[in-house]
mmCIF file of C-alpha atoms in Angstrom:
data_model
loop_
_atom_site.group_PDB
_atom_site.id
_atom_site.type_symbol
_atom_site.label_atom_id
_atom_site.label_comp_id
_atom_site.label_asym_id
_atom_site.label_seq_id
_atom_site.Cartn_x
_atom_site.Cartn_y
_atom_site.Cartn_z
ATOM 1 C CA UNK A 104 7.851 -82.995 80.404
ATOM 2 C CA UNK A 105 7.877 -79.214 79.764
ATOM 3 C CA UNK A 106 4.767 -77.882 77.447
ATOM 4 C CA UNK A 107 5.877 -76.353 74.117
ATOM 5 C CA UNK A 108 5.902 -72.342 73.727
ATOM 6 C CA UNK A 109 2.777 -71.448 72.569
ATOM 7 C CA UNK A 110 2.840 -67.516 70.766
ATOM 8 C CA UNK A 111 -0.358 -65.866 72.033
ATOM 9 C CA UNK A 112 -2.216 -64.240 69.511
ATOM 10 C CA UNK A 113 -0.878 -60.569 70.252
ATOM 11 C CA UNK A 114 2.478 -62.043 69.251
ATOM 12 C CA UNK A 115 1.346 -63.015 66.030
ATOM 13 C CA UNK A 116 -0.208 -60.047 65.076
ATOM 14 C CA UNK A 117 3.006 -58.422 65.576
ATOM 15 C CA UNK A 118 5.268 -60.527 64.189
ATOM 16 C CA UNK A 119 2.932 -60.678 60.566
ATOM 17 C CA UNK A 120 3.028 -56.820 61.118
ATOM 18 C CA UNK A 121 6.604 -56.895 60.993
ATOM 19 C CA UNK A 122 7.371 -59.490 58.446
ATOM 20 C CA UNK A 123 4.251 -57.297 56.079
ATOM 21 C CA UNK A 124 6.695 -53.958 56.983
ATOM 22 C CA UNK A 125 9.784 -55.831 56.217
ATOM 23 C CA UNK A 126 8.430 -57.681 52.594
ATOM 24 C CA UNK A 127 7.237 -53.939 51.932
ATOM 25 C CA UNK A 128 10.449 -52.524 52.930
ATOM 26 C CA UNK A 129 12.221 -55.254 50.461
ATOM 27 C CA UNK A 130 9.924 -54.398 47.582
ATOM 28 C CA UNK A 131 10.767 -50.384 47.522
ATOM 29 C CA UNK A 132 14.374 -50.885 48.218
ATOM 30 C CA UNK A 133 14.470 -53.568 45.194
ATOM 31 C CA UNK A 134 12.231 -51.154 43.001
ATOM 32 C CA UNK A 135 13.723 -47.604 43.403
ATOM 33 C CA UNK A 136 16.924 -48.762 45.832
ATOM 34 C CA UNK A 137 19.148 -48.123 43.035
ATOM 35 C CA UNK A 138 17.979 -44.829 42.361
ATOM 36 C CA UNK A 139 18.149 -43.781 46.225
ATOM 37 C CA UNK A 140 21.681 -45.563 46.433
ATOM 38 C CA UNK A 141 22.530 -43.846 43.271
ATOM 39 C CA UNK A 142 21.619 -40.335 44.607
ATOM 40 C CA UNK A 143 22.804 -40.794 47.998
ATOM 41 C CA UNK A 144 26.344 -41.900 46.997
ATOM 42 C CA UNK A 145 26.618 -38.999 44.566
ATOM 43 C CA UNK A 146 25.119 -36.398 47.301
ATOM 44 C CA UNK A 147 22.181 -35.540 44.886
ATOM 45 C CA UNK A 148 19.620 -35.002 47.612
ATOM 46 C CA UNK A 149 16.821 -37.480 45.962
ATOM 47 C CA UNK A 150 14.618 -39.648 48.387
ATOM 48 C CA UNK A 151 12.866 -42.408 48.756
ATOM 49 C CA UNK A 152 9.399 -40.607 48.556
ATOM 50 C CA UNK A 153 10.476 -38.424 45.601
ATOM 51 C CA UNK A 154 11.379 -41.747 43.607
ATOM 52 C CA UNK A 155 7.918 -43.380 45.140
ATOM 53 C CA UNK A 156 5.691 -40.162 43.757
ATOM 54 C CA UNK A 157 7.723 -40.057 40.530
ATOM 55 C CA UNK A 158 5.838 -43.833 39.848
ATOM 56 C CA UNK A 159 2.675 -42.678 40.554
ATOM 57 C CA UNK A 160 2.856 -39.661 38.020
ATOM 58 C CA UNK A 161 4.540 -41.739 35.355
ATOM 59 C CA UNK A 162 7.849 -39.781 35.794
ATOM 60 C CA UNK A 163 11.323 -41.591 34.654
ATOM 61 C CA UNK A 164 13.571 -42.089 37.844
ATOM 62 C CA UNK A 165 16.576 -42.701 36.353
ATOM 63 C CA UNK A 166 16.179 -38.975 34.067
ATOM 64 C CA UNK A 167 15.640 -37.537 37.810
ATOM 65 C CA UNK A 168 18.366 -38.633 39.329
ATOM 66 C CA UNK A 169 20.915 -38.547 36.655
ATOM 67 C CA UNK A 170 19.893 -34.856 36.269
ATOM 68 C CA UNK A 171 20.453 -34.385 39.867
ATOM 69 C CA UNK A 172 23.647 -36.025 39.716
ATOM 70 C CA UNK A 173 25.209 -34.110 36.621
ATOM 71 C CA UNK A 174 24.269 -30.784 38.393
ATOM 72 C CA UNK A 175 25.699 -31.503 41.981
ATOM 73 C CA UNK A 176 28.953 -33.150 40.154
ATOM 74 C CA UNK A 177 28.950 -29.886 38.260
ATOM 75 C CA UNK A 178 28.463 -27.420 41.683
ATOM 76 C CA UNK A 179 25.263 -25.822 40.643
ATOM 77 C CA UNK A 180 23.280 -25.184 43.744
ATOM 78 C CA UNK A 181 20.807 -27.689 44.522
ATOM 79 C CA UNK A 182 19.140 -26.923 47.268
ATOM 80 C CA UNK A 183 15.439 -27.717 47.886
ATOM 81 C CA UNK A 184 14.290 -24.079 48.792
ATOM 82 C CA UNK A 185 16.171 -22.163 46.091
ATOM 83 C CA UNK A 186 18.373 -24.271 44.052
ATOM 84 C CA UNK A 187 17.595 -27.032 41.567
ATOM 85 C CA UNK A 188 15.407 -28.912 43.547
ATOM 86 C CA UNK A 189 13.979 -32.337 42.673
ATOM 87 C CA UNK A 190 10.159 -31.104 42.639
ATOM 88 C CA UNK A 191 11.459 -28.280 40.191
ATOM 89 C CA UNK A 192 13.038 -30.979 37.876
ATOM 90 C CA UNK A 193 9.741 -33.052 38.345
ATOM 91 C CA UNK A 194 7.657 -29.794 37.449
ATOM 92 C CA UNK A 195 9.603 -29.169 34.325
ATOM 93 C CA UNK A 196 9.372 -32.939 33.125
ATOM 94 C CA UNK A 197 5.479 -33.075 33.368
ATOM 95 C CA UNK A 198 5.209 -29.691 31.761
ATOM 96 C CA UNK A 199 6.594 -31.317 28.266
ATOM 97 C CA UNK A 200 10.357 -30.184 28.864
ATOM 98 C CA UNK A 201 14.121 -31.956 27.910
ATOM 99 C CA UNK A 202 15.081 -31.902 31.501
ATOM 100 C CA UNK A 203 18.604 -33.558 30.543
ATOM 101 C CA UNK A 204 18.626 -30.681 27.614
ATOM 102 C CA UNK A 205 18.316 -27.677 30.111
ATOM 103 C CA UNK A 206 20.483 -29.745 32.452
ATOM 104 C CA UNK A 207 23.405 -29.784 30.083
ATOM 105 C CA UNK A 208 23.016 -26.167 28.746
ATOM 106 C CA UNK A 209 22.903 -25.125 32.322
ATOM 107 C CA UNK A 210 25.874 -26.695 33.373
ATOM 108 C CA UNK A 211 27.612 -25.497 29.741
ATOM 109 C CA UNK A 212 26.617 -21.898 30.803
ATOM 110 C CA UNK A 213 27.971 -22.273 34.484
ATOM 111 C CA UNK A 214 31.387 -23.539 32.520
ATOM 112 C CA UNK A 215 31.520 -20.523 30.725
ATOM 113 C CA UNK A 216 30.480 -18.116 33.033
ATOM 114 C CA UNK A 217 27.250 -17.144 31.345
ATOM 115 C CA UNK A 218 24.545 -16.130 33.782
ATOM 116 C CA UNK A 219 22.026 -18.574 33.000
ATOM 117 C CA UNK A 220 19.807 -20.302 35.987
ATOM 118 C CA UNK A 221 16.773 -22.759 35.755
ATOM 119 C CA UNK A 222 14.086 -21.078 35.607
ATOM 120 C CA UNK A 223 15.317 -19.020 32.054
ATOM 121 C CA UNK A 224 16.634 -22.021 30.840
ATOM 122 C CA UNK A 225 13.744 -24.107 31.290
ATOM 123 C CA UNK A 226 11.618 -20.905 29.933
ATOM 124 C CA UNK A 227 13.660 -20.995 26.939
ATOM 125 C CA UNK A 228 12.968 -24.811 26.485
ATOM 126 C CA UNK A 229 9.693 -24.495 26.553
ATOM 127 C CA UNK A 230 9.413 -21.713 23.836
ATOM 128 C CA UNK A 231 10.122 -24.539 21.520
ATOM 129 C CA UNK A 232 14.374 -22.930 21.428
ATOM 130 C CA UNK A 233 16.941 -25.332 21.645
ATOM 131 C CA UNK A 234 18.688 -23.867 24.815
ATOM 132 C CA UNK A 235 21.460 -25.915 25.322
ATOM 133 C CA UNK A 236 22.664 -25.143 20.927
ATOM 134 C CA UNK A 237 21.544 -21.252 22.294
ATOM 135 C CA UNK A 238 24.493 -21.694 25.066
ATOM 136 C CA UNK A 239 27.072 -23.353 22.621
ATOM 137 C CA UNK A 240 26.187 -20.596 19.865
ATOM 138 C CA UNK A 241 27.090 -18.131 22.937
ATOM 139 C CA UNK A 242 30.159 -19.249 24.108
ATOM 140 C CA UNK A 243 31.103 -20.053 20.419
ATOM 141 C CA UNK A 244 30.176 -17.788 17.537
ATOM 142 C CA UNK A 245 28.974 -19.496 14.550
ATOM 143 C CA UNK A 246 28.992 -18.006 10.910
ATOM 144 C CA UNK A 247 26.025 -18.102 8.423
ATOM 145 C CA UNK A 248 26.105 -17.320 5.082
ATOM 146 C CA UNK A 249 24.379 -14.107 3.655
ATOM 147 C CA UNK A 250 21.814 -15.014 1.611
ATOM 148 C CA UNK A 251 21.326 -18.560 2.865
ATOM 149 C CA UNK A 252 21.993 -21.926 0.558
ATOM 150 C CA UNK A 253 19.129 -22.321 -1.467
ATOM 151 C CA UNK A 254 18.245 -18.846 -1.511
ATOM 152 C CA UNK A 255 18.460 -15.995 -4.061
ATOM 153 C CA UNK A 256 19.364 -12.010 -3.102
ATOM 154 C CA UNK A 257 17.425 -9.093 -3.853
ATOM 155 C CA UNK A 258 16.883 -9.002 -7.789
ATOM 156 C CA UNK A 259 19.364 -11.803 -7.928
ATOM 157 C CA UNK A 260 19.603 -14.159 -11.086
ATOM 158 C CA UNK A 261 22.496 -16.340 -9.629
ATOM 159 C CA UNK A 262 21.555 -18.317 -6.675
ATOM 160 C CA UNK A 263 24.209 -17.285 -3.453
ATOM 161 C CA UNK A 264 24.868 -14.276 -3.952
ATOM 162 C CA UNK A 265 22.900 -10.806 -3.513
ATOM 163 C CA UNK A 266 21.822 -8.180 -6.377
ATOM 164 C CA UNK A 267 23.207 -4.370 -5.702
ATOM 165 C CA UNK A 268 23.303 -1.487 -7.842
ATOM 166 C CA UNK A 269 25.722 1.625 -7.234
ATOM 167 C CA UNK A 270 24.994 5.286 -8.007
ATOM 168 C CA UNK A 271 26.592 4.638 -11.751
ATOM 169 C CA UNK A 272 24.302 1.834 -12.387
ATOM 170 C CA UNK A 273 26.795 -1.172 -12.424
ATOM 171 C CA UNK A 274 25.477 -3.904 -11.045
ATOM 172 C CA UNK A 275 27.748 -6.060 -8.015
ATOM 173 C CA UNK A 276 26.865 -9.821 -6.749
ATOM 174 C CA UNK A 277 28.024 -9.943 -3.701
ATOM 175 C CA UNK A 278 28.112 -12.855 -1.414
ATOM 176 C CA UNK A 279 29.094 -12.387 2.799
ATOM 177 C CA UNK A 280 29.475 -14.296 5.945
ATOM 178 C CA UNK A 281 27.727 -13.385 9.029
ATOM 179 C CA UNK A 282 28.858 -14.084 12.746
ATOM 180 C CA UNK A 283 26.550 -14.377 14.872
ATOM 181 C CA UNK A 284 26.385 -14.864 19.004
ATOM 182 C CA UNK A 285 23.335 -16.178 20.458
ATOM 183 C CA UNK A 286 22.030 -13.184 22.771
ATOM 184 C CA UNK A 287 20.349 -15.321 25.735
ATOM 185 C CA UNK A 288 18.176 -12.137 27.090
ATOM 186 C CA UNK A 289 16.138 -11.945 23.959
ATOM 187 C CA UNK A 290 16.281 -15.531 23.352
ATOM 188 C CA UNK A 291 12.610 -15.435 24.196
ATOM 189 C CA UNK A 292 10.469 -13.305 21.587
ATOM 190 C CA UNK A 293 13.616 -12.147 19.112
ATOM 191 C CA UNK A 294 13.684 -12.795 15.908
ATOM 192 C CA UNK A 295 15.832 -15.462 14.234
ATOM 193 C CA UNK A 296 18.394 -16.181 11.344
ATOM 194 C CA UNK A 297 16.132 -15.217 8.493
ATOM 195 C CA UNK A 298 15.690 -11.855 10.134
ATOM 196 C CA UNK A 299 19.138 -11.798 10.868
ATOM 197 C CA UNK A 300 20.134 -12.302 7.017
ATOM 198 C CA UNK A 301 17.242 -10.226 5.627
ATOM 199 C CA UNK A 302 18.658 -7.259 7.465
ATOM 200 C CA UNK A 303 22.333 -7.721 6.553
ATOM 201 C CA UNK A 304 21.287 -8.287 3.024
ATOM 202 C CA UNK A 305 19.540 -4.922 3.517
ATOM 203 C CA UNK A 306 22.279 -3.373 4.617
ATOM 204 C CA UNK A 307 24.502 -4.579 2.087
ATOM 205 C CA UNK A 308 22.048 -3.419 -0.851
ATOM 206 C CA UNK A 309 22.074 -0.148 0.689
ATOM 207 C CA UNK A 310 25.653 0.484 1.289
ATOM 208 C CA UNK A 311 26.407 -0.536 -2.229
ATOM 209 C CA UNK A 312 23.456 2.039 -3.748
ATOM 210 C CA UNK A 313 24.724 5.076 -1.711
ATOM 211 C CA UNK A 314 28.514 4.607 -3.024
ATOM 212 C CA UNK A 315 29.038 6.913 -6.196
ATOM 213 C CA UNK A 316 30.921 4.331 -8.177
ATOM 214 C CA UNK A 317 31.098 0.213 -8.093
ATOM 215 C CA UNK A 318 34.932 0.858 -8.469
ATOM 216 C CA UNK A 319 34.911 2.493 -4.527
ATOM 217 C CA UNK A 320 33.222 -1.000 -3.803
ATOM 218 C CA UNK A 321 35.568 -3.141 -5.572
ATOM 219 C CA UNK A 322 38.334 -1.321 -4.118
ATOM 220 C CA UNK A 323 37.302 -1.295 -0.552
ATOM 221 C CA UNK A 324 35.010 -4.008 0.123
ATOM 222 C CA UNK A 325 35.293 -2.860 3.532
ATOM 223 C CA UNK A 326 32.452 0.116 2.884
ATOM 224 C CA UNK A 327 30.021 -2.515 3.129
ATOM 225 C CA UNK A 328 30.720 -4.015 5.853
ATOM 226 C CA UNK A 329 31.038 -0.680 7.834
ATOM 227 C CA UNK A 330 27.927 0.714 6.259
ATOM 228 C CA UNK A 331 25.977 -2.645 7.405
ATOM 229 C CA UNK A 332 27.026 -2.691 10.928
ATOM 230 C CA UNK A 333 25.984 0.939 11.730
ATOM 231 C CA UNK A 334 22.541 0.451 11.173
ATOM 232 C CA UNK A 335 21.556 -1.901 13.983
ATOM 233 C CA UNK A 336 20.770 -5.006 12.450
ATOM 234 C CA UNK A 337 20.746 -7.036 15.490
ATOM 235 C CA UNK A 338 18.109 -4.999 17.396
ATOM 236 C CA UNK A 339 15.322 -7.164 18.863
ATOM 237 C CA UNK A 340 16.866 -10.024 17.365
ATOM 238 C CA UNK A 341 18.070 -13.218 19.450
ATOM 239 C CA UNK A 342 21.350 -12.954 17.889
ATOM 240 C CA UNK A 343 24.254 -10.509 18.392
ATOM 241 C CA UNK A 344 26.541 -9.566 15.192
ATOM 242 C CA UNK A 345 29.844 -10.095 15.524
ATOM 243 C CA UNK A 346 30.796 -9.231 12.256
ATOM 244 C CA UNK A 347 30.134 -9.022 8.814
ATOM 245 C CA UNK A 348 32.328 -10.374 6.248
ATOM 246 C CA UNK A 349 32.558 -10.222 2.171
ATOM 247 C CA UNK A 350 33.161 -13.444 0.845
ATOM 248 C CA UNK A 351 33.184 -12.568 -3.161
ATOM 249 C CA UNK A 352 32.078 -9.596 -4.941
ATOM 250 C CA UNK A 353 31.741 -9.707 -9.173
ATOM 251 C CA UNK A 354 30.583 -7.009 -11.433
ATOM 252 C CA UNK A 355 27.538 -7.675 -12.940
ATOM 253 C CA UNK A 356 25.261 -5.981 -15.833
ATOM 254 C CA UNK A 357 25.155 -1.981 -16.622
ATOM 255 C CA UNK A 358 21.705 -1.709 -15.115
ATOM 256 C CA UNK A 359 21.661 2.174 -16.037
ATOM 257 C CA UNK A 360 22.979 1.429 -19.284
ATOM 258 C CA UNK A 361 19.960 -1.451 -19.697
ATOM 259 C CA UNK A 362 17.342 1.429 -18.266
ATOM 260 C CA UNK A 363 18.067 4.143 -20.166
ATOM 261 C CA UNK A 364 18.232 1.735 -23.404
ATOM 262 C CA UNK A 365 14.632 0.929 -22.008
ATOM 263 C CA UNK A 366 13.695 4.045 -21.610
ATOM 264 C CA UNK A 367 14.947 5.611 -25.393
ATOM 265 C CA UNK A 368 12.860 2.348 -26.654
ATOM 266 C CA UNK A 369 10.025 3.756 -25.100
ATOM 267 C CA UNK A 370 10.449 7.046 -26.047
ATOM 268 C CA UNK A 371 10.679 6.146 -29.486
ATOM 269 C CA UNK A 372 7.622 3.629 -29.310
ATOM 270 C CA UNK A 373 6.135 6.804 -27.705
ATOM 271 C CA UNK A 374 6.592 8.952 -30.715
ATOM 272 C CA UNK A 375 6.236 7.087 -33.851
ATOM 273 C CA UNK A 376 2.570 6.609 -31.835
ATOM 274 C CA UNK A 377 1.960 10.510 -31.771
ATOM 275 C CA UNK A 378 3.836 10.630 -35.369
ATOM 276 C CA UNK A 379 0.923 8.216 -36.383
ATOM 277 C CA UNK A 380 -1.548 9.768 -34.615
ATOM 278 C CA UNK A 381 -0.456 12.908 -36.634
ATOM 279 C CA UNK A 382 -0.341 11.040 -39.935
ATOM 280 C CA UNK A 383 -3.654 9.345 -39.702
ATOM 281 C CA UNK A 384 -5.100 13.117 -38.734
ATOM 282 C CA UNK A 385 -3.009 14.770 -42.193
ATOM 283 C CA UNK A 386 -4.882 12.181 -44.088
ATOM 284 C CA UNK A 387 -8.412 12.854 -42.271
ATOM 285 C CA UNK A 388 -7.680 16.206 -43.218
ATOM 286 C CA UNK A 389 -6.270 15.413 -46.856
ATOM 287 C CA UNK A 390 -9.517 13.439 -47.761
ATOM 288 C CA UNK A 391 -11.971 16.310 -46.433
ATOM 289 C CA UNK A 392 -10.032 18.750 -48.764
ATOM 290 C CA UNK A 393 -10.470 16.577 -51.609
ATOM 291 C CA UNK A 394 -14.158 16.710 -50.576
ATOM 292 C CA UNK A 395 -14.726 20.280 -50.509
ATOM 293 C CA UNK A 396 -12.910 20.739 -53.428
ATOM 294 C CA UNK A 397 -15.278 18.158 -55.346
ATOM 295 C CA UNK A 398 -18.093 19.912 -53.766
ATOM 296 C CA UNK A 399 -16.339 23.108 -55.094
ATOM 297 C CA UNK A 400 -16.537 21.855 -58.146
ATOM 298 C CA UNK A 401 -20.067 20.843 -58.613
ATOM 299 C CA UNK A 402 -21.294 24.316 -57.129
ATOM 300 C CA UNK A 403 -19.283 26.034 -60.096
ATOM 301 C CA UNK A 404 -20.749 23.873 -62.958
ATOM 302 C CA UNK A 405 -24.074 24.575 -61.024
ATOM 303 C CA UNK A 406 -23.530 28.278 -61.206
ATOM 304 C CA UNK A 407 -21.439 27.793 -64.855
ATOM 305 C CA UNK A 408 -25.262 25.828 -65.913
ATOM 306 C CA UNK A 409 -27.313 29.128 -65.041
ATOM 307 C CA UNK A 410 -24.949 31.297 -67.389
ATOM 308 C CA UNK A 411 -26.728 30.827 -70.564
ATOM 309 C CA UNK A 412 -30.252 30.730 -68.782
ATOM 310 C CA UNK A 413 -29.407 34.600 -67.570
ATOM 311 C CA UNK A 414 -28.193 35.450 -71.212
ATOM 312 C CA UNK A 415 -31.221 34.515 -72.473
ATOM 313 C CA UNK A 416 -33.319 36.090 -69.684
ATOM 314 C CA UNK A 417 -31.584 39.261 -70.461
ATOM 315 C CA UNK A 418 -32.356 38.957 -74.316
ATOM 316 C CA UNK A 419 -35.720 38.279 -74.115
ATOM 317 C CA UNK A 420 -35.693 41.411 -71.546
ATOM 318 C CA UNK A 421 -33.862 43.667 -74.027
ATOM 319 C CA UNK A 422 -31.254 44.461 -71.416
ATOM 320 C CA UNK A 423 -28.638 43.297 -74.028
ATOM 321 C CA UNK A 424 -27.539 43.923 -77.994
ATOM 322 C CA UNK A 425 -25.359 43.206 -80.331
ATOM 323 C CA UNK A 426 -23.137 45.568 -81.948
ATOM 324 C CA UNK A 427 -20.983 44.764 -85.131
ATOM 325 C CA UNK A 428 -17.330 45.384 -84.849
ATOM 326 C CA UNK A 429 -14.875 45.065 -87.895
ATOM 327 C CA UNK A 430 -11.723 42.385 -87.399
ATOM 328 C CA UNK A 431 -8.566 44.909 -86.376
ATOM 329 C CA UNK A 432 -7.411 43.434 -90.096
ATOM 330 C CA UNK A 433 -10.369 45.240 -91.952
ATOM 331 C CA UNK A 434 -10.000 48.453 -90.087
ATOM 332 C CA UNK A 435 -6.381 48.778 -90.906
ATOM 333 C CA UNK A 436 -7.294 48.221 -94.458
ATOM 334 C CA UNK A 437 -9.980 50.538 -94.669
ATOM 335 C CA UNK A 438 -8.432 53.042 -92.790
ATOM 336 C CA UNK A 439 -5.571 52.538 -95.341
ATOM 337 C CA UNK A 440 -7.595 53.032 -98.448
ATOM 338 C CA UNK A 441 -9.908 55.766 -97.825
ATOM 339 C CA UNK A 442 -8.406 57.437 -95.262
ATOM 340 C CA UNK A 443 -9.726 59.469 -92.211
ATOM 341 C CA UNK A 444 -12.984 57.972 -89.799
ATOM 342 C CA UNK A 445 -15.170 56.229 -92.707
ATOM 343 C CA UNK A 446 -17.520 53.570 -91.759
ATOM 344 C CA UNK A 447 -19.992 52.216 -94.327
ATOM 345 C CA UNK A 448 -23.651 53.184 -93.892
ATOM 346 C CA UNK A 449 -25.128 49.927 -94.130
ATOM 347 C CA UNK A 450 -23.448 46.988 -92.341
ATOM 348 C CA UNK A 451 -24.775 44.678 -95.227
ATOM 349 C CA UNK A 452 -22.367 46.788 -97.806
ATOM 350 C CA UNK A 453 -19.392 45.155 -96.249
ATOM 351 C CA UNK A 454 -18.075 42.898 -98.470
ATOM 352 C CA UNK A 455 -17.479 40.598 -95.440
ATOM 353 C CA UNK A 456 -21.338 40.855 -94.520
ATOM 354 C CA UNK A 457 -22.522 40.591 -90.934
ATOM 355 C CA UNK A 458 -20.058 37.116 -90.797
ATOM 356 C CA UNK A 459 -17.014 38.970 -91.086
ATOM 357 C CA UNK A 460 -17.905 41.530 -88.054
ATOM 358 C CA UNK A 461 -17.835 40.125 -84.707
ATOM 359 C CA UNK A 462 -20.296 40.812 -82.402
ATOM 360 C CA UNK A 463 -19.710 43.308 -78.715
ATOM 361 C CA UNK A 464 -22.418 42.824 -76.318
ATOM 362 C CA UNK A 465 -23.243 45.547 -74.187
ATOM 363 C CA UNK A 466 -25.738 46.120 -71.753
ATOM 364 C CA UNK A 467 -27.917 48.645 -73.250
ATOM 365 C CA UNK A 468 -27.287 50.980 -69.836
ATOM 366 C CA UNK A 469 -23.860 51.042 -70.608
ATOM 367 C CA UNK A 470 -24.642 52.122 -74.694
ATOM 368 C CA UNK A 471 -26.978 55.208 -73.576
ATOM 369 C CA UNK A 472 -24.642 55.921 -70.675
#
């Protein structure tokens, strides 16, 4: 009887080897053989290693691969020196990007024929922008209102609309409607909406306060518009004007009216102060009259009180006397009865005595003068 085949022990060494290699082979295909059979049916270009890595670094396989399949289905190029290769895709994942959200805005672009490749796209992504609502605002405009809900204008005092004045000082509230394109080459660094609106709010202000009445306003609204869009509002901005619409326009206060009513109360608050001021200096003056007069006063009864002591100075010095002279009634009558220049010899002969005769006083210079 035959002996039974014995495998030497090269044999078995190979035949583990290959059952190791095919047990391996069974665990990749079952782990990532969807992926690969995924890609490979779709002609996305992803291997077996590239799904294998994308484990080890904690990368989803099925955000890969879908991503690879939406932009082959879509005919963007990619090709692993220059297209949208899957280490380029892998790069942008572990750099904190939306690889499906640069995906789909790239593809959107290519649609629209808007030059927009990966590497902008996935530089505009990780800005912090929303690329893919940057594309859509491209290819279609969207409108914004001027100023912006929950806002208030320049000066305003009714929320949604903005605060102008015209040359004639009427006020206008005026409300507009801004279209705006997303400009994709200054995407990066421009400013957004709120510049957008601050300038066109600008420019409306300004139109209005250069026109010479609010009734040119009223009756083309048109001015404003015109007015705004030649002064560049969308430079260095990450949006492109379209156009600039009024929405509503009212008449508000007489703001010159208010300001010159302002300024005539101030005026008048002005000079009732200087009329005081010249009131309260008529009195100062008035009461320092009164006090020089008083003081006036008491220097004449000072001078009136050394009167009698200079008579009686002069007395005592002789400087003075007393001569008699008849009432005009006792001249006449003497004169009447005797007749001619006759003056008694003795004053005490008169039958009125030394009562009846009032006294001159001369100075005794004047008597021998």
């Amino acid at each position: 009887m035959p002996l039974a085949w014995v495998p030497t022990t090269a044999q078995i060494t190979v035949a583990v080897v290959l059952l190791g290699i095919l047990a391996v082979l069974i665990a990749v295909f079952a782990r990532w053989g969807s992926y690969w059979i995924q890609a490979y049916m779709s002609g996305a270009d992803v291997s077996m290693a590239s799904l294998i890595a994308m484990s080890f670094l904690k990368i989803e396989h099925r955000l890969i691969v879908t991503a690879k399949v939406m932009a082959r289905q879509a005919g963007l190029d990619i090709d692993r020196k220059g297209g949208i290769s899957t280490a380029r895709l892998q790069a942008h994942q572990l750099a904190g990007g939306d690889v499906m959200n640069v995906m789909k805005a790239i593809i959107a672009a290519h649609r629209a024929g808007i030059d927009l490749n990966f590497d902008r796209a996935a530089a505009i992504d990780l800005a912090g922008r929303d690329v893919l609502l940057a594309v859509q605002t491209s290819v279609s405009p969207r409108v914004i209102r001027c100023p912006m809900e929950g806002h208030e204008g320049t000066g305003n005092r009714t929320a949604g609309t903005l605060s102008a004045v015209a040359k004639n000082g009427v006020e206008l509230l005026v409300s507009a409607r801004v279209t705006v394109r997303t400009n994709l080459e200054q995407l990066i660094g421009g400013a957004t909406e709120e510049t957008i609106i601050a300038r066109v709010g600008q420019g409306i202000v300004t139109s209005i306060g250069s026109a010479d009445s609010h009734m040119d306003v009223l009756e083309m609204p048109s001015l404003i518009s015109k007015g705004a869009m030649a002064h560049g509002l969308d430079v260095n901005t990450a949006y492109e004007i379209v156009s600039i619409d009024i929405a509503d326009i009212d008449v508000g206060e007489n703001i010159g009216a208010r300001l010159q009513k302002d300024q005539a109360d101030a005026d008048v608050r002005v000079a009732r102060a200087a009329a005081e001021v010249r009131r309260a200096e008529a009195v100062a003056r008035k009461q320092q009259m009164k006090a020089r007069v008083a003081l006036r006063r008491a220097e004449l009864v000072i001078a009136e009180s050394e009167v009698p002591k200079g008579l009686a100075a002069a007395f005592r010095a002789g400087q003075i006397r007393v001569k008699r002279i008849a009432p005009p009634r006792v001249r006449s009558r003497r004169l009447g009865d005797g007749g001619g220049d006759h003056r008694p010899s003795d004053p005490s002969s008169s039958p009125l005595g030394d009562r009846s005769m009032p006294a001159r006083i001369k100075p005794r210079s004047q008597e021998d003068s």
